[in-house]
Structure formats: C-alpha cells, structure tokens
Amino acid sequence: MSANETRQQIVEAADRLFYERGFEATSFADIARELGLSRGNFYYHFKTKDEILDAVIRHRLETTRDMLDAWERDIRSPAERIRSFFRILIANRTRIMAHGCPVGTLCNELAKLDHAAKADAARLFALFRSWLSGQFSALGRAADADALALHVLMRSQGVATLATAFHDERFIRREVADLEAWLHDQCPDASLPPPRRSP
Amino acid sequence: MSANETRQQIVEAADRLFYERGFEATSFADIARELGLSRGNFYYHFKTKDEILDAVIRHRLETTRDMLDAWERDIRSPAERIRSFFRILIANRTRIMAHGCPVGTLCNELAKLDHAAKADAARLFALFRSWLSGQFSALGRAADADALALHVLMRSQGVATLATAFHDERFIRREVADLEAWLHDQCPDASLPPPRRSP
DNA sequence: GTCTATACGAAGATAGAC
DNA sequence: GTCTATCTTCGTATAGAC
C-alpha cells in the first residue's frame, strides 16, 4: 500500500468517526482498528491527533467545494440550488438524527475545547455562507445576500440539532417545507414550484 | 461542611464546567480543583461520572422550571413571555458565542457518545417545548402550537450554533429582531411593540 | 466528611526491528 | 511502510487513615 493511499484511508475513517463519535471520543486505536492498522504504523502518517483533525477539515472543505461546484454546474436556477441545500437535511436525515450536522457539531466541540483548529472548522460554515450569498445575489437580493445566507444556515443548524434531540423525521420534513415557502416569499420571481406551507 | 452543601457545590461546578468544556473533556480532577476538594472526597458524594451528569441534568431541569414559572407569574402576555425566551439569546450572548447553547451542545455531545443520559438531556428541550406550546395555545394557536414551539426552539438553536462559529453579536441581534417580527406575524392580535424587520 | 495513597486501564506518543 | 514493544500521562475508581 502506498503512503498516500493509507493516508487517505486514515483521513476518511477519521472523518467518519469524528462525525459519529466526536473528535475527543475517537482514539487513535479506534481509527487504526477500523482499518486493520497497528497504532505504530499510524504515527508514520500522522505525528499527532491534531494533524489528523487538520487533514479531516481540509478533506471536508474539498468535498464540500466539489459538491457546491457540481450544483453550480448542474443546476440552472439559483433558487433550485438553494433548494438542493435544504434537501441535504432530508437526504441525510438518518445520520443527522443520530449524530447531528457534521459541521455544526464539530464547530461546537472545538469551541468548547478552545481548540486551535476551531477557526478552520468554521471555514466550512464560511464556505456554505459565501456560496449561499452568491445564490441570493443572483436572485436579485445582493443588498442583504449575506444576511439571507446566514439565515438559511441558521435554520439548517437548528433543524439538525432538534432532529437529533427529538429523533423526529416529520419535524425535518415540515421545516424543510417551511424553508421552501420562505424562499418563495423572499424571491417570488424565481419560478419555484408551489410551496406547501406550515406551520 | 454538610454533605448536602458539598454535593450542591459539586453539582454547580460540574454544571458550569460541562457547559464550558463539555462533559467528556471535564475530569473529576477539574471539578475537585475548582472547589479545592481532593479527588478522594469526591467519591464520597458521587460514585461515577454518570451520577454527576444525572445530578447536573436534574439541576438544570429545576432551574429551568423555576425560570419558566417566574415568567408565568411575572409576565401577563403570552407573547411577551415568548419574547423573554427570545431575549435569552441576547442576555447570554457572550457565553453563547464562547460555548454555544447549554442544552443543544449537551444533547449533541451525549448523542455522539450514545450516552445513557441522552434522553434525559432531551427532556430539557421538552420542557421548553411544552412551555412554548402552552404560550402559543394561549395566543389562539392551539391547533399548531407544538409545531410553532419546535420552530422557535429550532431557530434559537440555529442562532446559538452560528453565533459560536462566527462570533457575531450583530447576527444574534438581527435574528432576534427577525424572531420578534415572525411572532408578530403569527399572532397579530397579541399587542406586541412594533417589530423591526430584517432580513 | 475529608484526606493521602494507590490500583488500573486507556490514550497519546516514541523506538527500533523487520 | 508496517509491525511489536514500551514509555508517559491522565482519568476513573478504590482503600483506608484521620
């Protein structure tokens, strides 16, 4: 196995375990066991746990950028792109109800630990923020695009947290429908499908 | 010092440290040091860390009930009571930007740990949920009072998470103003002060 | 009730053989 | 590049003196 392949496998396993169990609660042994590696070998690829965290955050930044680029390329309407963002909540509902939002929960954990990487983790939010802001600008809301982007992020985070606490899939679907209705109110010219409203 | 006094001091110190650093990241030694106690003495009061967690959650349930009871007693209008809930975000903004929402972050952490107490922690949310639901019922929205309560909780959680990630006090104030405008739209008869709207 | 001393295991990290 | 063995630190938990 080449160094890069093993390294990549470590990052992907750490990414999953940091999400499912949290950063602190995941040990080197956990990641190594997952891959059938010895702990010793581990240190050939990463000297410290913080190095793995940095690599995981970079990996998440890359995959997130790829996802947003794909939406930018494949979806014509900015409103439909924003809807794709809403729909993450439904597509990932099972994992969200079990482990929360990968971005929000990591930022919260690193904030409590006052960890050096907490600002890096917040860049994941910043990535969504600037992308969403761009979509709202394209919808003619350049003046308050950033505030609208933060508002959307805020609601997605709230839905994730409550969905985890209450394990309630209907709540997720209701709030996504409400987000779509909200989007329609914000940008009535964007030719969205007719929204269902609740509450 | 009586057993009950010491026990109460332990619970209060643990409550604060669990909030500021997280449950897992807080050790017995941390709590003991905070109070000038020896670790040995500690075990006279609590046998395991999970016992402390249970006591902390019970303590939070009590103080939360006290706060809601006081609002119920001191504030006439249900809409004004709901506004008091919104205003927690502003009153506690400094601690929220540093450590997030005490309820949301605890529920998230316990969910990741798949901890036995995660359902107990969710009862803190349930307490706010049923109280908010009661206020919306009193405002004539009995039919969808629970959905409205969850919606309010959802937005408060989202605001807390993003405020932590971005350390943005103006964002908090803007979203609280938006919540007040939303409340006014939901219950136009409730004689609220004129809301500022944004975004 | 509070203390000191200590057992035990887990986790981060290193050294050196293959 | 991967392994085993080992070191060190820390955290939970216990025993027993005062």
Short mmCIF file of C-alpha atoms (C1' of nucleotides) in Angstrom, two decimals:
data_model
loop_
_atom_site.label_atom_id
_atom_site.label_comp_id
_atom_site.label_asym_id
_atom_site.label_seq_id
_atom_site.Cartn_x
_atom_site.Cartn_y
_atom_site.Cartn_z
CA MET A 1 0.00 0.00 0.00
CA SER A 2 1.41 3.39 -0.95
CA ALA A 3 1.78 6.06 1.71
CA ASN A 4 -0.81 8.26 0.05
CA GLU A 5 -3.39 5.52 -0.14
CA THR A 6 -3.03 4.64 3.53
CA ARG A 7 -3.04 8.27 4.48
CA GLN A 8 -6.24 8.83 2.54
CA GLN A 9 -7.87 5.83 4.21
CA ILE A 10 -6.92 7.18 7.62
CA VAL A 11 -8.43 10.56 6.81
CA GLU A 12 -11.67 9.01 5.60
CA ALA A 13 -12.00 6.72 8.63
CA ALA A 14 -11.18 9.60 10.98
CA ASP A 15 -13.69 11.81 9.16
CA ARG A 16 -16.45 9.27 9.75
CA LEU A 17 -15.52 8.52 13.37
CA PHE A 18 -15.08 12.19 14.30
CA TYR A 19 -18.57 12.74 12.97
CA GLU A 20 -20.19 9.70 14.58
CA ARG A 21 -18.46 9.77 17.98
CA GLY A 22 -16.86 13.20 18.17
CA PHE A 23 -13.23 14.28 17.95
CA GLU A 24 -12.21 13.75 21.56
CA ALA A 25 -14.05 10.46 21.97
CA THR A 26 -12.29 8.97 18.94
CA SER A 27 -8.91 7.44 19.80
CA PHE A 28 -6.01 6.52 17.55
CA ALA A 29 -6.78 2.91 18.38
CA ASP A 30 -10.34 3.35 17.11
CA ILE A 31 -9.18 4.65 13.75
CA ALA A 32 -6.42 2.06 13.46
CA ARG A 33 -8.79 -0.80 14.36
CA GLU A 34 -11.23 0.41 11.72
CA LEU A 35 -8.54 -0.01 9.04
CA GLY A 36 -6.77 -3.07 10.43
CA LEU A 37 -3.65 -0.98 11.05
CA SER A 38 -1.36 -1.08 14.04
CA ARG A 39 -1.14 2.03 16.17
CA GLY A 40 2.57 2.15 15.48
CA ASN A 41 2.13 2.38 11.75
CA PHE A 42 -0.30 5.17 12.35
CA TYR A 43 2.40 7.52 13.52
CA TYR A 44 4.26 7.08 10.28
CA HIS A 45 1.45 9.02 8.60
CA PHE A 46 0.38 11.45 11.32
CA LYS A 47 2.50 12.67 14.19
CA THR A 48 -0.32 14.00 16.35
CA LYS A 49 -4.09 13.81 16.63
CA ASP A 50 -4.32 17.49 15.73
CA GLU A 51 -2.63 16.74 12.41
CA ILE A 52 -5.39 14.25 11.63
CA LEU A 53 -8.00 16.83 12.55
CA ASP A 54 -6.42 19.35 10.19
CA ALA A 55 -6.42 16.76 7.41
CA VAL A 56 -10.06 15.88 8.10
CA ILE A 57 -11.12 19.53 7.96
CA ARG A 58 -9.19 20.05 4.71
CA HIS A 59 -10.83 16.92 3.29
CA ARG A 60 -14.27 18.19 4.25
CA LEU A 61 -13.52 21.56 2.69
CA GLU A 62 -12.57 19.82 -0.55
CA THR A 63 -15.61 17.55 -0.72
CA THR A 64 -17.89 20.45 0.17
CA ARG A 65 -16.37 22.60 -2.57
CA ASP A 66 -16.83 19.72 -5.00
CA MET A 67 -20.49 19.39 -4.05
CA LEU A 68 -21.14 23.12 -4.45
CA ASP A 69 -19.26 23.19 -7.75
CA ALA A 70 -21.38 20.31 -9.02
CA TRP A 71 -24.59 22.14 -8.08
CA GLU A 72 -23.28 25.27 -9.75
CA ARG A 73 -22.58 23.26 -12.89
CA ASP A 74 -25.66 21.00 -12.98
CA ILE A 75 -28.44 23.24 -11.71
CA ARG A 76 -29.52 26.28 -13.67
CA SER A 77 -31.70 28.18 -11.24
CA PRO A 78 -30.14 29.75 -8.13
CA ALA A 79 -33.39 29.06 -6.26
CA GLU A 80 -33.18 25.38 -7.18
CA ARG A 81 -29.58 25.34 -5.98
CA ILE A 82 -30.66 26.72 -2.62
CA ARG A 83 -33.35 24.06 -2.53
CA SER A 84 -30.62 21.46 -3.01
CA PHE A 85 -29.02 22.80 0.12
CA PHE A 86 -32.31 22.48 2.05
CA ARG A 87 -32.69 18.93 0.80
CA ILE A 88 -29.46 17.81 2.44
CA LEU A 89 -31.46 17.74 5.65
CA ILE A 90 -33.85 15.18 4.20
CA ALA A 91 -31.28 13.15 2.29
CA ASN A 92 -29.09 12.80 5.40
CA ARG A 93 -31.92 12.64 7.93
CA THR A 94 -30.96 9.27 9.41
CA ARG A 95 -27.39 10.29 10.12
CA ILE A 96 -28.46 13.73 11.30
CA MET A 97 -30.93 12.25 13.79
CA ALA A 98 -28.14 10.01 15.11
CA HIS A 99 -25.12 12.35 15.06
CA GLY A 100 -26.28 15.88 14.20
CA CYS A 101 -24.81 18.09 11.49
CA PRO A 102 -21.14 17.26 10.80
CA VAL A 103 -20.20 20.95 10.57
CA GLY A 104 -22.20 22.31 13.47
CA THR A 105 -21.28 19.59 15.93
CA LEU A 106 -17.57 19.81 15.06
CA CYS A 107 -17.55 23.60 15.47
CA ASN A 108 -19.35 23.29 18.79
CA GLU A 109 -16.96 20.66 20.09
CA LEU A 110 -13.84 22.56 19.05
CA ALA A 111 -15.24 25.77 20.54
CA LYS A 112 -15.65 24.05 23.91
CA LEU A 113 -12.17 22.59 23.73
CA ASP A 114 -10.92 26.03 22.71
CA HIS A 115 -9.02 24.05 20.11
CA ALA A 116 -6.53 25.68 17.75
CA ALA A 117 -8.47 24.30 14.76
CA LYS A 118 -11.83 25.84 15.70
CA ALA A 119 -11.35 28.70 13.24
CA ASP A 120 -10.52 26.21 10.48
CA ALA A 121 -13.70 24.26 11.19
CA ALA A 122 -15.70 27.50 10.96
CA ARG A 123 -14.38 27.87 7.41
CA LEU A 124 -16.73 25.02 6.49
CA PHE A 125 -19.61 27.26 7.51
CA ALA A 126 -17.98 30.19 5.73
CA LEU A 127 -17.87 28.14 2.53
CA PHE A 128 -21.62 27.49 2.61
CA ARG A 129 -22.19 31.08 3.66
CA SER A 130 -20.43 32.65 0.70
CA TRP A 131 -21.95 30.15 -1.73
CA LEU A 132 -25.47 30.78 -0.46
CA SER A 133 -24.78 34.50 -0.52
CA GLY A 134 -23.83 34.20 -4.18
CA GLN A 135 -27.10 32.45 -4.96
CA PHE A 136 -29.16 35.14 -3.25
CA SER A 137 -27.24 37.81 -5.12
CA ALA A 138 -28.09 36.03 -8.35
CA LEU A 139 -31.73 36.15 -7.26
CA GLY A 140 -31.56 39.94 -7.06
CA ARG A 141 -31.03 40.18 -3.31
CA ALA A 142 -27.43 41.38 -3.39
CA ALA A 143 -28.14 44.04 -0.76
CA ASP A 144 -28.93 41.51 2.00
CA ALA A 145 -27.49 38.35 0.45
CA ASP A 146 -25.14 37.65 3.35
CA ALA A 147 -27.87 38.04 5.96
CA LEU A 148 -30.12 35.70 3.96
CA ALA A 149 -27.30 33.18 3.69
CA LEU A 150 -26.73 33.26 7.45
CA HIS A 151 -30.46 32.91 8.00
CA VAL A 152 -30.56 29.75 5.88
CA LEU A 153 -27.52 28.32 7.63
CA MET A 154 -29.05 29.17 11.00
CA ARG A 155 -32.25 27.31 10.22
CA SER A 156 -30.45 24.25 8.88
CA GLN A 157 -28.41 24.09 12.09
CA GLY A 158 -31.48 24.45 14.27
CA VAL A 159 -33.28 21.70 12.38
CA ALA A 160 -30.30 19.37 12.75
CA THR A 161 -29.95 19.96 16.49
CA LEU A 162 -33.63 19.45 17.28
CA ALA A 163 -33.90 16.47 14.94
CA THR A 164 -31.09 14.85 16.92
CA ALA A 165 -32.68 15.61 20.29
CA PHE A 166 -36.20 14.50 19.35
CA HIS A 167 -35.46 11.93 16.64
CA ASP A 168 -38.30 13.36 14.65
CA GLU A 169 -38.28 12.86 10.89
CA ARG A 170 -41.63 14.59 10.35
CA PHE A 171 -40.25 17.69 12.02
CA ILE A 172 -37.40 17.76 9.50
CA ARG A 173 -39.76 17.46 6.54
CA ARG A 174 -42.06 20.12 7.92
CA GLU A 175 -39.22 22.58 8.45
CA VAL A 176 -37.77 21.94 5.01
CA ALA A 177 -41.19 22.65 3.52
CA ASP A 178 -41.29 25.83 5.60
CA LEU A 179 -37.86 26.83 4.30
CA GLU A 180 -39.07 26.36 0.74
CA ALA A 181 -42.09 28.52 1.44
CA TRP A 182 -39.81 31.14 2.98
CA LEU A 183 -37.54 31.07 -0.06
CA HIS A 184 -40.54 31.56 -2.31
CA ASP A 185 -41.56 34.60 -0.26
CA GLN A 186 -38.07 36.05 -0.45
CA CYS A 187 -37.67 35.59 -4.19
CA PRO A 188 -41.12 35.41 -5.80
CA ASP A 189 -39.75 35.80 -9.32
CA ALA A 190 -37.57 32.73 -9.18
CA SER A 191 -40.19 30.35 -10.64
CA LEU A 192 -40.19 27.81 -7.84
CA PRO A 193 -42.73 25.00 -7.63
CA PRO A 194 -45.71 25.91 -5.42
CA PRO A 195 -44.65 25.56 -1.79
CA ARG A 196 -46.60 23.75 0.91
CA ARG A 197 -46.88 25.94 3.98
CA SER A 198 -46.61 25.01 7.63
CA PRO A 199 -46.78 25.94 10.36
CA MET B 1 -19.40 21.41 55.63
CA SER B 2 -22.55 19.28 55.43
CA ALA B 3 -22.82 16.55 52.83
CA ASN B 4 -25.64 18.33 51.05
CA GLU B 5 -23.76 21.61 50.80
CA THR B 6 -20.69 19.97 49.31
CA ARG B 7 -22.83 17.91 46.98
CA GLN B 8 -24.60 21.03 45.79
CA GLN B 9 -21.29 22.80 45.19
CA ILE B 10 -20.06 19.84 43.17
CA VAL B 11 -23.20 19.89 41.02
CA GLU B 12 -22.89 23.61 40.36
CA ALA B 13 -19.21 23.41 39.46
CA ALA B 14 -19.84 20.40 37.23
CA ASP B 15 -22.76 22.20 35.60
CA ARG B 16 -20.53 25.12 34.68
CA LEU B 17 -17.59 23.01 33.52
CA PHE B 18 -19.74 20.62 31.49
CA TYR B 19 -21.12 23.68 29.74
CA GLU B 20 -17.81 25.46 29.20
CA ARG B 21 -15.60 22.48 28.28
CA GLY B 22 -18.03 19.67 27.56
CA PHE B 23 -18.90 16.56 29.53
CA GLU B 24 -16.12 14.28 28.34
CA ALA B 25 -13.40 16.91 28.48
CA THR B 26 -14.20 17.68 32.13
CA SER B 27 -12.41 15.38 34.57
CA PHE B 28 -13.10 14.66 38.22
CA ALA B 29 -9.84 16.42 38.98
CA ASP B 30 -11.09 19.55 37.18
CA ILE B 31 -14.24 19.73 39.30
CA ALA B 32 -12.38 18.92 42.52
CA ARG B 33 -9.71 21.54 41.82
CA GLU B 34 -12.40 24.13 41.20
CA LEU B 35 -13.75 23.57 44.72
CA GLY B 36 -10.46 22.91 46.50
CA LEU B 37 -11.56 19.33 47.19
CA SER B 38 -9.48 16.20 46.97
CA ARG B 39 -10.43 13.64 44.38
CA GLY B 40 -10.84 11.10 47.16
CA ASN B 41 -13.50 13.12 48.95
CA PHE B 42 -15.27 13.43 45.66
CA TYR B 43 -16.20 9.78 45.58
CA TYR B 44 -17.92 10.12 48.92
CA HIS B 45 -20.57 12.19 47.13
CA PHE B 46 -20.66 10.65 43.65
CA LYS B 47 -19.65 7.12 42.75
CA THR B 48 -19.33 7.65 38.99
CA LYS B 49 -19.14 10.45 36.47
CA ASP B 50 -22.52 9.43 35.11
CA GLU B 51 -24.05 10.07 38.53
CA ILE B 52 -22.77 13.65 38.39
CA LEU B 53 -24.20 14.05 34.90
CA ASP B 54 -27.60 12.86 36.12
CA ALA B 55 -27.45 15.34 39.00
CA VAL B 56 -26.42 18.16 36.64
CA ILE B 57 -29.32 17.44 34.29
CA ARG B 58 -31.78 17.30 37.21
CA HIS B 59 -30.36 20.59 38.46
CA ARG B 60 -30.80 22.20 35.05
CA LEU B 61 -34.36 20.91 34.82
CA GLU B 62 -35.12 22.51 38.20
CA THR B 63 -33.58 25.89 37.41
CA THR B 64 -35.28 25.92 34.01
CA ARG B 65 -38.66 25.14 35.58
CA ASP B 66 -38.06 27.93 38.09
CA MET B 67 -37.28 30.39 35.29
CA LEU B 68 -40.40 29.43 33.31
CA ASP B 69 -42.56 29.57 36.44
CA ALA B 70 -41.24 33.05 37.19
CA TRP B 71 -42.10 34.22 33.67
CA GLU B 72 -45.55 32.68 34.00
CA ARG B 73 -46.04 34.54 37.27
CA ASP B 74 -44.47 37.90 36.41
CA ILE B 75 -45.42 38.43 32.76
CA ARG B 76 -49.04 38.83 31.75
CA SER B 77 -48.94 38.48 27.99
CA PRO B 78 -48.07 35.10 26.42
CA ALA B 79 -46.43 36.97 23.53
CA GLU B 80 -44.24 38.88 25.98
CA ARG B 81 -43.31 35.58 27.65
CA ILE B 82 -42.22 34.17 24.31
CA ARG B 83 -40.21 37.34 23.77
CA SER B 84 -38.47 36.66 27.08
CA PHE B 85 -37.40 33.34 25.64
CA PHE B 86 -36.01 35.04 22.51
CA ARG B 87 -34.14 37.52 24.72
CA ILE B 88 -32.13 34.77 26.39
CA LEU B 89 -30.05 34.78 23.23
CA ILE B 90 -29.11 38.40 23.76
CA ALA B 91 -28.75 38.27 27.54
CA ASN B 92 -26.40 35.26 27.31
CA ARG B 93 -24.71 36.28 24.06
CA THR B 94 -21.17 36.32 25.44
CA ARG B 95 -21.36 32.82 26.87
CA ILE B 96 -23.24 31.54 23.81
CA MET B 97 -20.56 32.87 21.45
CA ALA B 98 -17.93 31.10 23.57
CA HIS B 99 -19.65 27.82 24.44
CA GLY B 100 -22.92 27.55 22.49
CA CYS B 101 -26.31 26.76 23.99
CA PRO B 102 -26.03 24.67 27.17
CA VAL B 103 -28.94 22.46 26.17
CA GLY B 104 -28.15 21.97 22.50
CA THR B 105 -24.47 21.28 22.95
CA LEU B 106 -25.08 18.80 25.77
CA CYS B 107 -27.70 16.92 23.73
CA ASN B 108 -25.35 16.83 20.75
CA GLU B 109 -22.44 15.54 22.79
CA LEU B 110 -24.48 12.84 24.54
CA ALA B 111 -25.99 11.78 21.21
CA LYS B 112 -22.49 11.22 19.78
CA LEU B 113 -21.40 9.31 22.85
CA ASP B 114 -24.66 7.33 22.60
CA HIS B 115 -24.78 8.02 26.33
CA ALA B 116 -27.50 6.54 28.55
CA ALA B 117 -28.43 10.05 29.71
CA LYS B 118 -29.09 11.48 26.24
CA ALA B 119 -32.85 11.04 26.63
CA ASP B 120 -32.72 12.84 29.99
CA ALA B 121 -30.88 15.76 28.42
CA ALA B 122 -33.53 15.96 25.71
CA ARG B 123 -36.09 16.49 28.50
CA LEU B 124 -34.61 19.97 28.86
CA PHE B 125 -35.71 20.69 25.30
CA ALA B 126 -39.06 19.02 26.01
CA LEU B 127 -39.58 21.38 28.94
CA PHE B 128 -39.13 24.46 26.75
CA ARG B 129 -41.19 22.82 24.03
CA SER B 130 -44.26 22.21 26.17
CA TRP B 131 -43.97 25.63 27.82
CA LEU B 132 -43.73 27.42 24.46
CA SER B 133 -46.56 25.29 23.16
CA GLY B 134 -48.70 26.45 26.07
CA GLN B 135 -47.97 30.09 25.24
CA PHE B 136 -48.95 29.64 21.60
CA SER B 137 -52.14 27.91 22.68
CA ALA B 138 -52.93 30.89 24.88
CA LEU B 139 -52.41 33.07 21.79
CA GLY B 140 -55.14 31.17 19.96
CA ARG B 141 -52.86 28.86 18.01
CA ALA B 142 -53.75 25.64 19.82
CA ALA B 143 -54.04 23.74 16.54
CA ASP B 144 -50.36 24.12 15.62
CA ALA B 145 -48.94 25.19 18.97
CA ASP B 146 -46.45 22.31 19.14
CA ALA B 147 -45.12 22.96 15.64
CA LEU B 148 -44.71 26.64 16.45
CA ALA B 149 -42.90 25.75 19.69
CA LEU B 150 -40.50 23.48 17.81
CA HIS B 151 -39.98 26.19 15.22
CA VAL B 152 -38.96 28.69 17.92
CA LEU B 153 -36.65 26.17 19.57
CA MET B 154 -35.15 25.34 16.19
CA ARG B 155 -34.34 28.96 15.44
CA SER B 156 -32.84 29.58 18.87
CA GLN B 157 -30.58 26.57 18.39
CA GLY B 158 -29.52 27.68 14.94
CA VAL B 159 -28.71 31.17 16.19
CA ALA B 160 -26.62 29.76 19.04
CA THR B 161 -24.62 27.43 16.78
CA LEU B 162 -23.82 30.09 14.17
CA ALA B 163 -23.10 32.72 16.81
CA THR B 164 -20.50 30.34 18.25
CA ALA B 165 -18.94 29.60 14.88
CA PHE B 166 -18.81 33.21 13.66
CA HIS B 167 -18.60 35.09 16.99
CA ASP B 168 -21.07 37.57 15.60
CA GLU B 169 -23.13 39.57 18.06
CA ARG B 170 -24.87 41.62 15.39
CA PHE B 171 -26.10 38.39 13.81
CA ILE B 172 -27.71 37.42 17.11
CA ARG B 173 -29.48 40.75 17.45
CA ARG B 174 -30.68 40.67 13.86
CA GLU B 175 -32.11 37.18 14.20
CA VAL B 176 -33.82 38.02 17.49
CA ALA B 177 -35.42 41.01 15.79
CA ASP B 178 -36.48 38.69 12.98
CA LEU B 179 -37.98 36.26 15.50
CA GLU B 180 -39.99 39.09 17.02
CA ALA B 181 -41.26 40.11 13.60
CA TRP B 182 -42.16 36.48 12.93
CA LEU B 183 -44.04 36.25 16.22
CA HIS B 184 -45.94 39.38 15.32
CA ASP B 185 -46.94 37.84 12.00
CA GLN B 186 -48.05 34.64 13.69
CA CYS B 187 -50.13 36.35 16.36
CA PRO B 188 -51.11 39.82 15.13
CA ASP B 189 -53.68 40.30 17.92
CA ALA B 190 -51.18 39.92 20.73
CA SER B 191 -50.43 43.65 21.06
CA LEU B 192 -46.67 43.43 20.62
CA PRO B 193 -44.49 46.51 20.19
CA PRO B 194 -43.82 47.35 16.52
CA PRO B 195 -41.15 44.93 15.24
CA ARG B 196 -38.09 45.90 13.28
CA ARG B 197 -37.77 43.69 10.24
CA SER B 198 -34.68 42.13 8.72
CA PRO B 199 -33.64 40.49 6.55
"C1'" DG C 1 -16.62 14.25 55.68
"C1'" DT C 2 -12.23 14.88 54.11
"C1'" DC C 3 -7.76 13.42 53.33
"C1'" DT C 4 -3.48 10.60 51.16
"C1'" DA C 5 -2.02 6.82 48.70
"C1'" DT C 6 -2.62 3.80 45.16
"C1'" DA C 7 -4.55 0.44 41.64
"C1'" DC C 8 -5.91 0.05 36.97
"C1'" DG C 9 -6.77 0.97 32.30
"C1'" DA C 10 -6.86 3.97 28.27
"C1'" DA C 11 -4.79 7.10 25.24
"C1'" DG C 12 -1.14 9.83 23.07
"C1'" DA C 13 3.29 9.24 21.57
"C1'" DT C 14 8.20 7.05 20.64
"C1'" DA C 15 11.95 3.48 19.49
"C1'" DG C 16 13.56 0.23 16.94
"C1'" DA C 17 13.06 -4.46 14.47
"C1'" DC C 18 11.53 -6.30 10.07
"C1'" DG D 1 5.65 1.06 5.16
"C1'" DT D 2 4.26 -1.78 8.76
"C1'" DC D 3 4.97 -4.13 12.88
"C1'" DT D 4 5.76 -5.02 18.28
"C1'" DA D 5 7.19 -3.23 22.48
"C1'" DT D 6 7.41 0.38 25.53
"C1'" DC D 7 7.06 4.99 27.84
"C1'" DT D 8 4.33 8.51 29.92
"C1'" DT D 9 0.43 10.91 31.23
"C1'" DC D 10 -4.06 11.17 32.62
"C1'" DG D 11 -8.60 9.78 34.23
"C1'" DT D 12 -11.68 6.80 36.70
"C1'" DA D 13 -12.11 4.48 40.72
"C1'" DT D 14 -10.92 2.23 45.47
"C1'" DA D 15 -8.87 1.57 50.28
"C1'" DG D 16 -8.06 3.07 54.38
"C1'" DA D 17 -6.18 6.71 57.76
"C1'" DC D 18 -7.73 10.81 60.30
#
